[in-house]
PDB file of C-alpha atoms in Angstrom:
ATOM      1  CA  MET A 171    -104.404   4.742 116.614  1.00  0.00           C
ATOM      2  CA  ALA A 172    -102.282   7.522 117.735  1.00  0.00           C
ATOM      3  CA  ALA A 173    -104.636   8.230 121.101  1.00  0.00           C
ATOM      4  CA  MET A 174    -104.572   4.417 121.784  1.00  0.00           C
ATOM      5  CA  MET A 175    -100.511   4.693 121.518  1.00  0.00           C
ATOM      6  CA  LEU A 176    -100.553   7.729 123.708  1.00  0.00           C
ATOM      7  CA  ALA A 177    -102.835   5.991 126.216  1.00  0.00           C
ATOM      8  CA  ALA A 178    -100.564   2.785 126.203  1.00  0.00           C
ATOM      9  CA  CYS A 179     -97.478   4.299 126.329  1.00  0.00           C
ATOM     10  CA  SER A 180     -98.452   6.380 129.805  1.00  0.00           C
ATOM     11  CA  SER A 181     -99.000   3.256 131.834  1.00  0.00           C
ATOM     12  CA  SER A 182     -95.451   2.931 133.339  1.00  0.00           C
ATOM     13  CA  SER A 183     -95.389   3.248 137.300  1.00  0.00           C
ATOM     14  CA  ASP A 184     -92.604   5.915 136.724  1.00  0.00           C
ATOM     15  CA  ASP A 185     -94.262   9.208 136.908  1.00  0.00           C
ATOM     16  CA  ALA A 186     -90.726  11.250 136.122  1.00  0.00           C
ATOM     17  CA  ALA A 187     -90.198   9.068 133.063  1.00  0.00           C
ATOM     18  CA  ASN A 188     -93.929   9.708 131.811  1.00  0.00           C
ATOM     19  CA  SER A 189     -94.273  13.399 132.557  1.00  0.00           C
ATOM     20  CA  THR A 190     -97.036  15.243 130.742  1.00  0.00           C
ATOM     21  CA  ALA A 191     -95.942  18.804 131.223  1.00  0.00           C
ATOM     22  CA  GLY A 192     -94.323  20.910 128.656  1.00  0.00           C
ATOM     23  CA  THR A 193     -94.143  20.038 124.833  1.00  0.00           C
ATOM     24  CA  GLN A 194     -94.419  16.444 123.297  1.00  0.00           C
ATOM     25  CA  THR A 195     -93.039  15.000 120.259  1.00  0.00           C
ATOM     26  CA  GLU A 196     -94.041  11.587 119.078  1.00  0.00           C
ATOM     27  CA  ALA A 197     -92.335   9.298 116.593  1.00  0.00           C
ATOM     28  CA  THR A 198     -93.688   5.832 115.384  1.00  0.00           C
ATOM     29  CA  VAL A 199     -91.318   3.178 113.285  1.00  0.00           C
ATOM     30  CA  THR A 200     -93.436   0.026 111.875  1.00  0.00           C
ATOM     31  CA  THR A 201     -91.494  -2.841 111.440  1.00  0.00           C
ATOM     32  CA  ASP A 202     -93.240  -6.407 110.262  1.00  0.00           C
ATOM     33  CA  GLY A 203     -96.611  -4.987 111.366  1.00  0.00           C
ATOM     34  CA  ALA A 204     -95.564  -4.045 114.891  1.00  0.00           C
ATOM     35  CA  GLU A 205     -95.680  -0.243 115.699  1.00  0.00           C
ATOM     36  CA  THR A 206     -92.925   0.965 117.866  1.00  0.00           C
ATOM     37  CA  THR A 207     -93.693   4.421 119.352  1.00  0.00           C
ATOM     38  CA  ALA A 208     -91.676   7.199 121.276  1.00  0.00           C
ATOM     39  CA  VAL A 209     -92.939  10.105 123.034  1.00  0.00           C
ATOM     40  CA  LEU A 210     -90.578  12.747 124.676  1.00  0.00           C
ATOM     41  CA  THR A 211     -91.683  15.580 126.595  1.00  0.00           C
ATOM     42  CA  LYS A 212     -89.328  18.605 126.857  1.00  0.00           C
ATOM     43  CA  GLU A 213     -89.742  21.745 129.087  1.00  0.00           C
ATOM     44  CA  ASP A 214     -87.786  24.683 128.407  1.00  0.00           C
ATOM     45  CA  GLY A 215     -85.421  22.355 126.008  1.00  0.00           C
ATOM     46  CA  LYS A 216     -84.823  20.016 128.857  1.00  0.00           C
ATOM     47  CA  LEU A 217     -85.796  16.171 128.427  1.00  0.00           C
ATOM     48  CA  THR A 218     -88.630  15.551 131.228  1.00  0.00           C
ATOM     49  CA  GLY A 219     -90.367  12.675 129.986  1.00  0.00           C
ATOM     50  CA  VAL A 220     -89.831   9.390 127.765  1.00  0.00           C
ATOM     51  CA  SER A 221     -92.509   6.882 127.275  1.00  0.00           C
ATOM     52  CA  ILE A 222     -91.904   4.010 124.830  1.00  0.00           C
ATOM     53  CA  ASP A 223     -94.077   1.064 123.643  1.00  0.00           C
ATOM     54  CA  VAL A 224     -94.654  -1.382 120.703  1.00  0.00           C
ATOM     55  CA  VAL A 225     -98.210  -2.305 119.720  1.00  0.00           C
ATOM     56  CA  THR A 226     -97.584  -5.611 118.193  1.00  0.00           C
ATOM     57  CA  GLU A 227     -99.173  -6.930 114.699  1.00  0.00           C
ATOM     58  CA  GLU A 228    -102.196  -8.389 116.894  1.00  0.00           C
ATOM     59  CA  GLY A 229    -103.041  -4.973 118.524  1.00  0.00           C
ATOM     60  CA  ASP A 230    -101.536  -5.642 121.662  1.00  0.00           C
ATOM     61  CA  SER A 231     -99.528  -3.220 123.885  1.00  0.00           C
ATOM     62  CA  LYS A 232     -96.264  -5.066 125.130  1.00  0.00           C
ATOM     63  CA  LYS A 233     -96.416  -2.339 128.073  1.00  0.00           C
ATOM     64  CA  ASP A 234     -99.993  -3.366 129.085  1.00  0.00           C
ATOM     65  CA  LEU A 235     -99.235  -7.082 128.478  1.00  0.00           C
ATOM     66  CA  GLY A 236     -96.713  -6.940 131.323  1.00  0.00           C
ATOM     67  CA  ALA A 237     -95.660 -10.058 132.475  1.00  0.00           C
ATOM     68  CA  ASP A 238     -98.116 -11.844 130.349  1.00  0.00           C
ATOM     69  CA  TYR A 239     -96.000 -10.949 127.149  1.00  0.00           C
ATOM     70  CA  ASN A 240     -94.139 -13.520 128.809  1.00  0.00           C
ATOM     71  CA  MET A 241     -90.115 -12.814 127.893  1.00  0.00           C
ATOM     72  CA  LYS A 242     -89.075 -12.992 131.430  1.00  0.00           C
ATOM     73  CA  SER A 243     -87.801 -16.775 131.233  1.00  0.00           C
ATOM     74  CA  ASP A 244     -85.787 -15.834 128.030  1.00  0.00           C
ATOM     75  CA  SER A 245     -84.369 -12.501 129.356  1.00  0.00           C
ATOM     76  CA  LYS A 246     -80.657 -12.611 129.963  1.00  0.00           C
ATOM     77  CA  ILE A 247     -81.072 -10.442 132.905  1.00  0.00           C
ATOM     78  CA  GLY A 248     -84.573 -11.893 134.243  1.00  0.00           C
ATOM     79  CA  LYS A 249     -86.772  -9.176 133.425  1.00  0.00           C
ATOM     80  CA  GLU A 250     -89.896  -8.580 131.198  1.00  0.00           C
ATOM     81  CA  TRP A 251     -90.248  -6.392 128.172  1.00  0.00           C
ATOM     82  CA  ASN A 252     -91.952  -3.806 130.274  1.00  0.00           C
ATOM     83  CA  GLU A 253     -89.015  -3.635 133.006  1.00  0.00           C
ATOM     84  CA  GLN A 254     -86.483  -3.348 130.333  1.00  0.00           C
ATOM     85  CA  VAL A 255     -88.247  -0.563 128.866  1.00  0.00           C
ATOM     86  CA  GLU A 256     -88.837   1.225 131.876  1.00  0.00           C
ATOM     87  CA  PHE A 257     -85.150   1.046 133.000  1.00  0.00           C
ATOM     88  CA  LEU A 258     -84.433   2.235 129.380  1.00  0.00           C
ATOM     89  CA  GLU A 259     -87.024   5.058 129.781  1.00  0.00           C
ATOM     90  CA  ASN A 260     -85.437   6.004 132.721  1.00  0.00           C
ATOM     91  CA  TYR A 261     -81.735   6.174 131.459  1.00  0.00           C
ATOM     92  CA  ILE A 262     -82.695   8.160 128.550  1.00  0.00           C
ATOM     93  CA  LEU A 263     -84.444  10.882 130.963  1.00  0.00           C
ATOM     94  CA  GLU A 264     -81.149  10.876 133.099  1.00  0.00           C
ATOM     95  CA  HIS A 265     -78.258  10.641 130.314  1.00  0.00           C
ATOM     96  CA  GLY A 266     -79.973  11.833 127.598  1.00  0.00           C
ATOM     97  CA  VAL A 267     -81.002  10.340 124.139  1.00  0.00           C
ATOM     98  CA  ASP A 268     -77.502  10.478 122.575  1.00  0.00           C
ATOM     99  CA  SER A 269     -76.165   8.210 125.403  1.00  0.00           C
ATOM    100  CA  VAL A 270     -77.761   5.139 124.077  1.00  0.00           C
ATOM    101  CA  LYS A 271     -75.278   3.694 121.396  1.00  0.00           C
ATOM    102  CA  LEU A 272     -76.320   0.615 119.608  1.00  0.00           C
ATOM    103  CA  ASP A 273     -73.645  -2.303 117.812  1.00  0.00           C
ATOM    104  CA  ALA A 274     -74.079  -3.385 114.265  1.00  0.00           C
ATOM    105  CA  ASP A 275     -77.125  -5.561 115.379  1.00  0.00           C
ATOM    106  CA  GLY A 276     -79.404  -3.200 117.232  1.00  0.00           C
ATOM    107  CA  TYR A 277     -78.223  -3.968 120.938  1.00  0.00           C
ATOM    108  CA  ALA A 278     -77.009  -1.669 123.605  1.00  0.00           C
ATOM    109  CA  GLU A 279     -73.119  -1.307 123.476  1.00  0.00           C
ATOM    110  CA  SER A 280     -73.057   0.315 127.193  1.00  0.00           C
ATOM    111  CA  GLU A 281     -72.897  -2.083 130.036  1.00  0.00           C
ATOM    112  CA  ASP A 282     -74.507   0.304 131.995  1.00  0.00           C
ATOM    113  CA  VAL A 283     -77.804   0.134 129.701  1.00  0.00           C
ATOM    114  CA  LYS A 284     -77.026  -3.773 129.262  1.00  0.00           C
ATOM    115  CA  SER A 285     -77.450  -4.155 133.069  1.00  0.00           C
ATOM    116  CA  GLY A 286     -81.254  -3.451 132.863  1.00  0.00           C
ATOM    117  CA  CYS A 287     -82.005  -3.342 129.116  1.00  0.00           C
ATOM    118  CA  THR A 288     -80.629  -6.519 126.997  1.00  0.00           C
ATOM    119  CA  ILE A 289     -83.441  -6.429 124.301  1.00  0.00           C
ATOM    120  CA  ASN A 290     -83.167  -5.342 120.736  1.00  0.00           C
ATOM    121  CA  LEU A 291     -83.385  -1.350 120.459  1.00  0.00           C
ATOM    122  CA  LYS A 292     -83.016  -0.870 116.709  1.00  0.00           C
ATOM    123  CA  ASP A 293     -86.702   0.142 116.116  1.00  0.00           C
ATOM    124  CA  ILE A 294     -87.070   1.839 119.677  1.00  0.00           C
ATOM    125  CA  MET A 295     -83.850   3.858 119.404  1.00  0.00           C
ATOM    126  CA  GLN A 296     -84.878   5.087 115.820  1.00  0.00           C
ATOM    127  CA  ALA A 297     -88.453   6.243 117.349  1.00  0.00           C
ATOM    128  CA  VAL A 298     -86.763   7.847 119.940  1.00  0.00           C
ATOM    129  CA  ASP A 299     -84.086   9.965 117.786  1.00  0.00           C
ATOM    130  CA  GLU A 300     -86.933  10.638 115.467  1.00  0.00           C
ATOM    131  CA  ALA A 301     -89.186  11.751 118.382  1.00  0.00           C
ATOM    132  CA  ASN A 302     -85.846  13.737 119.659  1.00  0.00           C
ATOM    133  CA  ALA A 303     -85.612  15.291 116.452  1.00  0.00           C
ATOM    134  CA  LYS A 304     -88.722  17.195 116.055  1.00  0.00           C
TER     135      LYS A 304
END
């Protein structure tokens, strides 16, 4: 399953957010049957890659589903799940893991983050934080 998660996590079109050079750490958070996985790549202590994915209870990677996940019409910013996560990956890569603060409900507090990612980030950031701590 972990190999599938890594393969699913590397499907983003942004090579910088998914760098494979350096040391990788991974963490998975499971909630209601869905597995949220974050893979962070660091080189000389510097974050060089971030990859996030959720595999649903049915076994589908939300990244791989892309537009077929079909949340764009319900999105406040008109973006699909994979587009929002790609934005978040790049935001974390540029600003650091600690730059993403969540409110009590698990949504981003920062307007900068909310401009490209309005999904609930509770499990995502828990996985990112756990991977970062390794």
